[in-house]
GROMACS .gro file of C-alpha atoms in nm:
model
  336
    1UNK     CA    1  11.985   7.408  10.786
    2UNK     CA    2  11.607   7.379  10.738
    3UNK     CA    3  11.283   7.236  10.866
    4UNK     CA    4  11.197   6.893  10.733
    5UNK     CA    5  10.986   6.580  10.768
    6UNK     CA    6  11.042   6.208  10.720
    7UNK     CA    7  10.866   5.941  10.517
    8UNK     CA    8  10.920   5.566  10.495
    9UNK     CA    9  10.723   5.275  10.365
   10UNK     CA   10  10.711   4.939  10.540
   11UNK     CA   11  11.012   4.813  10.344
   12UNK     CA   12  11.207   5.130  10.432
   13UNK     CA   13  11.224   5.256  10.075
   14UNK     CA   14  11.251   5.633  10.111
   15UNK     CA   15  11.047   5.826   9.857
   16UNK     CA   16  11.187   6.165   9.965
   17UNK     CA   17  11.474   6.290  10.182
   18UNK     CA   18  11.456   6.244  10.558
   19UNK     CA   19  11.386   6.584  10.710
   20UNK     CA   20  11.392   6.678  11.075
   21UNK     CA   21  11.240   6.993  11.233
   22UNK     CA   22  11.495   7.220  11.400
   23UNK     CA   23  11.404   7.325  11.756
   24UNK     CA   24  11.317   7.690  11.810
   25UNK     CA   25  11.602   7.711  12.063
   26UNK     CA   26  11.858   7.480  11.905
   27UNK     CA   27  12.142   7.538  12.152
   28UNK     CA   28  12.432   7.763  12.238
   29UNK     CA   29  12.628   7.925  11.953
   30UNK     CA   30  12.950   7.744  11.878
   31UNK     CA   31  12.825   7.410  12.010
   32UNK     CA   32  12.690   7.082  11.874
   33UNK     CA   33  12.328   7.013  11.975
   34UNK     CA   34  12.173   6.665  11.936
   35UNK     CA   35  11.832   6.674  11.763
   36UNK     CA   36  11.593   6.381  11.822
   37UNK     CA   37  11.417   6.213  11.531
   38UNK     CA   38  11.203   5.905  11.468
   39UNK     CA   39  11.161   5.695  11.156
   40UNK     CA   40  10.808   5.556  11.160
   41UNK     CA   41  10.651   5.304  10.927
   42UNK     CA   42  10.327   5.108  10.967
   43UNK     CA   43  10.495   4.851  11.189
   44UNK     CA   44  10.834   4.986  11.300
   45UNK     CA   45  10.954   5.293  11.486
   46UNK     CA   46  11.326   5.377  11.508
   47UNK     CA   47  11.447   5.670  11.723
   48UNK     CA   48  11.779   5.845  11.672
   49UNK     CA   49  11.973   6.168  11.705
   50UNK     CA   50  12.124   6.399  11.446
   51UNK     CA   51  12.405   6.649  11.510
   52UNK     CA   52  12.312   7.014  11.470
   53UNK     CA   53  12.589   7.274  11.469
   54UNK     CA   54  12.493   7.620  11.593
   55UNK     CA   55  12.761   7.853  11.457
   56UNK     CA   56  12.876   8.168  11.633
   57UNK     CA   57  12.689   8.454  11.459
   58UNK     CA   58  12.862   8.726  11.258
   59UNK     CA   59  13.186   8.533  11.222
   60UNK     CA   60  13.417   8.482  10.927
   61UNK     CA   61  13.741   8.299  10.866
   62UNK     CA   62  14.066   8.493  10.888
   63UNK     CA   63  14.399   8.339  10.779
   64UNK     CA   64  14.731   8.493  10.879
   65UNK     CA   65  15.094   8.393  10.835
   66UNK     CA   66  15.375   8.374  11.089
   67UNK     CA   67  15.713   8.222  11.158
   68UNK     CA   68  15.870   8.056  11.459
   69UNK     CA   69  16.220   7.910  11.461
   70UNK     CA   70  16.284   7.756  11.120
   71UNK     CA   71  15.919   7.717  11.023
   72UNK     CA   72  15.664   7.934  10.845
   73UNK     CA   73  15.306   7.866  10.947
   74UNK     CA   74  14.946   7.964  10.878
   75UNK     CA   75  14.691   8.041  11.150
   76UNK     CA   76  14.320   7.991  11.075
   77UNK     CA   77  14.072   8.180  11.299
   78UNK     CA   78  13.700   8.099  11.249
   79UNK     CA   79  13.568   8.303  11.542
   80UNK     CA   80  13.516   7.994  11.760
   81UNK     CA   81  13.847   7.809  11.732
   82UNK     CA   82  14.194   7.888  11.603
   83UNK     CA   83  14.450   7.643  11.465
   84UNK     CA   84  14.798   7.671  11.316
   85UNK     CA   85  14.955   7.462  11.039
   86UNK     CA   86  15.330   7.450  10.965
   87UNK     CA   87  15.363   7.276  10.625
   88UNK     CA   88  15.738   7.212  10.649
   89UNK     CA   89  15.696   7.074  11.002
   90UNK     CA   90  15.586   6.733  10.870
   91UNK     CA   91  15.267   6.891  10.731
   92UNK     CA   92  15.117   6.909  11.081
   93UNK     CA   93  14.875   7.115  11.286
   94UNK     CA   94  15.074   7.219  11.593
   95UNK     CA   95  14.822   7.438  11.775
   96UNK     CA   96  14.446   7.421  11.839
   97UNK     CA   97  14.284   7.668  12.077
   98UNK     CA   98  13.939   7.798  12.167
   99UNK     CA   99  13.870   8.169  12.142
  100UNK     CA  100  13.706   8.150  12.484
  101UNK     CA  101  14.027   8.011  12.637
  102UNK     CA  102  14.319   8.169  12.448
  103UNK     CA  103  14.669   8.042  12.501
  104UNK     CA  104  14.563   7.688  12.604
  105UNK     CA  105  14.683   7.450  12.334
  106UNK     CA  106  14.460   7.143  12.300
  107UNK     CA  107  14.738   6.956  12.116
  108UNK     CA  108  15.055   6.806  12.258
  109UNK     CA  109  15.340   6.907  12.028
  110UNK     CA  110  15.716   6.949  12.007
  111UNK     CA  111  15.692   7.253  11.775
  112UNK     CA  112  15.920   7.416  11.667
  113UNK     CA  113  16.170   7.144  11.760
  114UNK     CA  114  16.190   6.774  11.675
  115UNK     CA  115  16.176   6.556  11.982
  116UNK     CA  116  16.120   6.197  12.100
  117UNK     CA  117  15.804   6.043  12.246
  118UNK     CA  118  15.812   5.686  12.373
  119UNK     CA  119  15.941   5.506  12.060
  120UNK     CA  120  15.880   5.792  11.813
  121UNK     CA  121  16.199   5.951  11.683
  122UNK     CA  122  16.156   6.203  11.534
  123UNK     CA  123  15.832   6.309  11.703
  124UNK     CA  124  15.633   6.616  11.596
  125UNK     CA  125  15.302   6.573  11.779
  126UNK     CA  126  14.986   6.774  11.714
  127UNK     CA  127  14.783   6.644  11.420
  128UNK     CA  128  15.047   6.482  11.203
  129UNK     CA  129  15.011   6.282  10.879
  130UNK     CA  130  15.182   5.946  10.861
  131UNK     CA  131  15.237   5.680  10.600
  132UNK     CA  132  15.317   5.307  10.621
  133UNK     CA  133  15.442   5.355  10.980
  134UNK     CA  134  15.765   5.458  10.809
  135UNK     CA  135  15.966   5.750  10.947
  136UNK     CA  136  16.121   5.806  10.604
  137UNK     CA  137  15.789   5.968  10.509
  138UNK     CA  138  15.888   6.270  10.717
  139UNK     CA  139  16.177   6.331  10.476
  140UNK     CA  140  15.921   6.424  10.210
  141UNK     CA  141  15.893   6.784  10.096
  142UNK     CA  142  15.583   6.965  10.225
  143UNK     CA  143  15.434   7.289  10.094
  144UNK     CA  144  15.116   7.472  10.193
  145UNK     CA  145  14.867   7.737  10.087
  146UNK     CA  146  14.531   7.884  10.196
  147UNK     CA  147  14.229   7.730  10.021
  148UNK     CA  148  13.851   7.742   9.985
  149UNK     CA  149  13.663   7.437   9.859
  150UNK     CA  150  13.309   7.311   9.826
  151UNK     CA  151  13.270   6.985  10.016
  152UNK     CA  152  12.940   6.803  10.060
  153UNK     CA  153  12.745   7.110   9.958
  154UNK     CA  154  12.912   7.357  10.196
  155UNK     CA  155  13.205   7.594  10.163
  156UNK     CA  156  13.509   7.509  10.375
  157UNK     CA  157  13.822   7.715  10.420
  158UNK     CA  158  14.166   7.652  10.561
  159UNK     CA  159  14.508   7.522  10.460
  160UNK     CA  160  14.612   7.261  10.202
  161UNK     CA  161  14.945   7.084  10.250
  162UNK     CA  162  15.093   6.897   9.952
  163UNK     CA  163  15.355   6.626  10.010
  164UNK     CA  164  15.617   6.537   9.752
  165UNK     CA  165  15.708   6.189   9.874
  166UNK     CA  166  16.055   6.041   9.862
  167UNK     CA  167  16.151   5.802   9.583
  168UNK     CA  168  15.967   5.488   9.694
  169UNK     CA  169  15.628   5.666   9.679
  170UNK     CA  170  15.715   5.939   9.429
  171UNK     CA  171  15.426   5.862   9.191
  172UNK     CA  172  15.165   5.899   9.469
  173UNK     CA  173  15.056   6.261   9.514
  174UNK     CA  174  14.926   6.328   9.866
  175UNK     CA  175  14.732   6.630   9.986
  176UNK     CA  176  14.629   6.705  10.345
  177UNK     CA  177  14.358   6.968  10.391
  178UNK     CA  178  14.281   7.122  10.731
  179UNK     CA  179  13.949   7.304  10.697
  180UNK     CA  180  13.673   7.467  10.899
  181UNK     CA  181  13.359   7.680  10.871
  182UNK     CA  182  13.285   8.016  11.038
  183UNK     CA  183  13.188   7.979  11.404
  184UNK     CA  184  13.207   7.598  11.416
  185UNK     CA  185  13.389   7.398  11.689
  186UNK     CA  186  13.529   7.160  11.429
  187UNK     CA  187  13.839   7.097  11.221
  188UNK     CA  188  13.787   6.885  10.909
  189UNK     CA  189  14.086   6.690  10.781
  190UNK     CA  190  14.070   6.566  10.422
  191UNK     CA  191  14.340   6.338  10.283
  192UNK     CA  192  14.363   6.292   9.908
  193UNK     CA  193  14.571   6.032   9.725
  194UNK     CA  194  14.627   6.047   9.349
  195UNK     CA  195  14.816   5.764   9.176
  196UNK     CA  196  15.004   5.914   8.882
  197UNK     CA  197  15.212   5.613   8.772
  198UNK     CA  198  14.941   5.410   8.597
  199UNK     CA  199  14.974   5.127   8.850
  200UNK     CA  200  14.775   5.019   9.154
  201UNK     CA  201  14.904   4.946   9.501
  202UNK     CA  202  14.777   4.896   9.852
  203UNK     CA  203  14.924   5.121  10.117
  204UNK     CA  204  14.837   5.221  10.472
  205UNK     CA  205  14.815   5.569  10.619
  206UNK     CA  206  14.864   5.622  10.991
  207UNK     CA  207  14.773   5.980  11.077
  208UNK     CA  208  14.847   6.072  11.437
  209UNK     CA  209  14.676   6.297  11.690
  210UNK     CA  210  14.796   6.398  12.036
  211UNK     CA  211  14.488   6.551  12.198
  212UNK     CA  212  14.468   6.746  12.526
  213UNK     CA  213  14.107   6.844  12.610
  214UNK     CA  214  14.221   7.042  12.917
  215UNK     CA  215  14.550   7.164  12.771
  216UNK     CA  216  14.744   6.999  13.055
  217UNK     CA  217  14.944   6.681  12.975
  218UNK     CA  218  14.940   6.586  13.345
  219UNK     CA  219  14.560   6.557  13.365
  220UNK     CA  220  14.424   6.204  13.382
  221UNK     CA  221  14.189   6.169  13.088
  222UNK     CA  222  13.937   5.905  12.992
  223UNK     CA  223  13.867   5.763  12.647
  224UNK     CA  224  13.552   5.622  12.488
  225UNK     CA  225  13.510   5.414  12.172
  226UNK     CA  226  13.291   5.142  12.026
  227UNK     CA  227  13.431   4.800  11.932
  228UNK     CA  228  13.216   4.542  11.752
  229UNK     CA  229  12.902   4.730  11.854
  230UNK     CA  230  12.999   4.750  12.222
  231UNK     CA  231  13.104   5.063  12.413
  232UNK     CA  232  13.458   5.046  12.546
  233UNK     CA  233  13.605   5.291  12.794
  234UNK     CA  234  13.963   5.336  12.911
  235UNK     CA  235  14.128   5.540  13.187
  236UNK     CA  236  14.486   5.650  13.235
  237UNK     CA  237  14.701   5.353  13.336
  238UNK     CA  238  15.051   5.348  13.481
  239UNK     CA  239  15.122   5.040  13.270
  240UNK     CA  240  14.972   5.164  12.943
  241UNK     CA  241  14.677   5.023  12.749
  242UNK     CA  242  14.510   5.047  12.409
  243UNK     CA  243  14.161   5.025  12.263
  244UNK     CA  244  14.028   5.012  11.909
  245UNK     CA  245  13.970   4.994  11.622
  246UNK     CA  246  13.665   5.218  11.619
  247UNK     CA  247  13.509   5.465  11.372
  248UNK     CA  248  13.518   5.730  11.646
  249UNK     CA  249  13.702   5.821  11.965
  250UNK     CA  250  13.618   6.065  12.243
  251UNK     CA  251  13.897   6.180  12.477
  252UNK     CA  252  13.765   6.375  12.773
  253UNK     CA  253  13.828   6.510  13.121
  254UNK     CA  254  13.606   6.311  13.363
  255UNK     CA  255  13.565   6.615  13.591
  256UNK     CA  256  13.454   6.881  13.344
  257UNK     CA  257  13.355   6.648  13.054
  258UNK     CA  258  13.559   6.871  12.825
  259UNK     CA  259  13.599   6.657  12.512
  260UNK     CA  260  13.790   6.637  12.188
  261UNK     CA  261  13.646   6.378  11.954
  262UNK     CA  262  13.741   6.238  11.616
  263UNK     CA  263  13.508   6.070  11.369
  264UNK     CA  264  13.622   5.916  11.040
  265UNK     CA  265  13.437   5.817  10.725
  266UNK     CA  266  13.691   5.554  10.623
  267UNK     CA  267  13.942   5.352  10.818
  268UNK     CA  268  13.949   5.324  11.198
  269UNK     CA  269  14.082   5.500  11.505
  270UNK     CA  270  14.305   5.333  11.764
  271UNK     CA  271  14.420   5.492  12.088
  272UNK     CA  272  14.718   5.396  12.299
  273UNK     CA  273  14.765   5.536  12.647
  274UNK     CA  274  15.128   5.533  12.761
  275UNK     CA  275  15.067   5.617  13.126
  276UNK     CA  276  15.266   5.919  13.240
  277UNK     CA  277  15.371   5.986  12.879
  278UNK     CA  278  15.010   6.058  12.778
  279UNK     CA  279  14.816   5.908  12.489
  280UNK     CA  280  14.845   5.885  12.112
  281UNK     CA  281  14.562   5.837  11.866
  282UNK     CA  282  14.600   5.685  11.518
  283UNK     CA  283  14.363   5.723  11.228
  284UNK     CA  284  14.461   5.412  11.029
  285UNK     CA  285  14.336   5.397  10.671
  286UNK     CA  286  14.417   5.131  10.410
  287UNK     CA  287  14.418   5.266  10.054
  288UNK     CA  288  14.407   5.068   9.730
  289UNK     CA  289  14.511   5.320   9.468
  290UNK     CA  290  14.352   5.337   9.125
  291UNK     CA  291  14.553   5.463   8.824
  292UNK     CA  292  14.469   5.824   8.736
  293UNK     CA  293  14.205   5.844   9.012
  294UNK     CA  294  14.191   6.042   9.334
  295UNK     CA  295  14.082   5.880   9.660
  296UNK     CA  296  13.969   6.093   9.949
  297UNK     CA  297  13.920   6.009  10.316
  298UNK     CA  298  13.790   6.243  10.584
  299UNK     CA  299  13.817   6.288  10.958
  300UNK     CA  300  13.643   6.550  11.170
  301UNK     CA  301  13.772   6.675  11.505
  302UNK     CA  302  13.516   6.831  11.737
  303UNK     CA  303  13.554   7.026  12.062
  304UNK     CA  304  13.251   6.981  12.288
  305UNK     CA  305  13.140   6.945  12.649
  306UNK     CA  306  12.998   6.593  12.636
  307UNK     CA  307  13.173   6.278  12.508
  308UNK     CA  308  12.833   6.136  12.409
  309UNK     CA  309  12.808   6.397  12.135
  310UNK     CA  310  13.091   6.230  11.942
  311UNK     CA  311  12.908   5.906  11.845
  312UNK     CA  312  12.608   6.116  11.738
  313UNK     CA  313  12.830   6.300  11.493
  314UNK     CA  314  12.991   5.971  11.386
  315UNK     CA  315  12.657   5.813  11.293
  316UNK     CA  316  12.601   6.084  11.031
  317UNK     CA  317  12.960   6.138  10.920
  318UNK     CA  318  13.025   5.774  10.837
  319UNK     CA  319  12.762   5.777  10.560
  320UNK     CA  320  12.952   6.030  10.353
  321UNK     CA  321  13.179   5.750  10.232
  322UNK     CA  322  13.495   5.764  10.027
  323UNK     CA  323  13.519   5.991   9.729
  324UNK     CA  324  13.667   5.864   9.401
  325UNK     CA  325  13.709   6.087   9.098
  326UNK     CA  326  13.928   6.171   8.804
  327UNK     CA  327  14.194   6.415   8.927
  328UNK     CA  328  14.074   6.678   8.679
  329UNK     CA  329  13.724   6.662   8.828
  330UNK     CA  330  13.820   6.675   9.197
  331UNK     CA  331  13.712   7.005   9.346
  332UNK     CA  332  14.022   7.219   9.323
  333UNK     CA  333  14.124   7.444   9.609
  334UNK     CA  334  14.114   7.814   9.529
  335UNK     CA  335  14.353   8.055   9.695
  336UNK     CA  336  14.201   8.293   9.946
   0.00000   0.00000   0.00000
């Protein structure tokens, strides 16, 4: 958001923030543009890339309400993308579309029904929260509302879903926020855990994503990750295959390079391709709760035209880390 410069001593102690000049023609509106930078000391030079988002001008976020079948839902339109959240439908996002290609859902979903997928039963699809790989979690009560929050110095807007877990997790309050900014090709997912019982425990979240960059489940997609510092690619297989864990995943069409990527600041992503049944992505996050504290993890989904843009975003996003705070001091969502 500004023009900057960098400074580093020979021992890499930074005496002021790293700043990078923005190009005069930074890229197309509504897209991510990589910006080159170099860290230079007296003896070392390190090149890199930073992600620059160029928002669609004169856009704002509009939130509407609807109903289909048994489920009420919210639709968030930021001028570049549009997504729909049905709180009672397992707290999930069931639709994600681009304004330039209306009607093409980039998520595989069963909405408004409950279905089966491979060994999932029930299966909801879309972007769906999960917990302890336990289907009893879906019996929790989910409620939702529009929100605006300040996160990492920027205002984000969207939908907050609150889960009231069943008895075995009843003292753990869980919130799932699906947020965006005007004109951006991104959906930010925040997950907040607040332990209200005065005890600590270690639990695992397994949030699911069923991504369709072309909108067609029959298309043969390719997947890209990094494992132990090495790039790993995977193509559709009749026998099924999996890769991960990785802090980021890019799923893309090899013909058009149309891509949906996910980057996470805590936990890992794992993808499983089930051949003709398509693929499933997990964001797996282990949480050690702290009495009367709120833990927050974040994932960002990006729609772009180059799978190589996803690791560029991941390099920056990972540094934001996990947020820990007293519940009273966590930025509270404000109704639109």
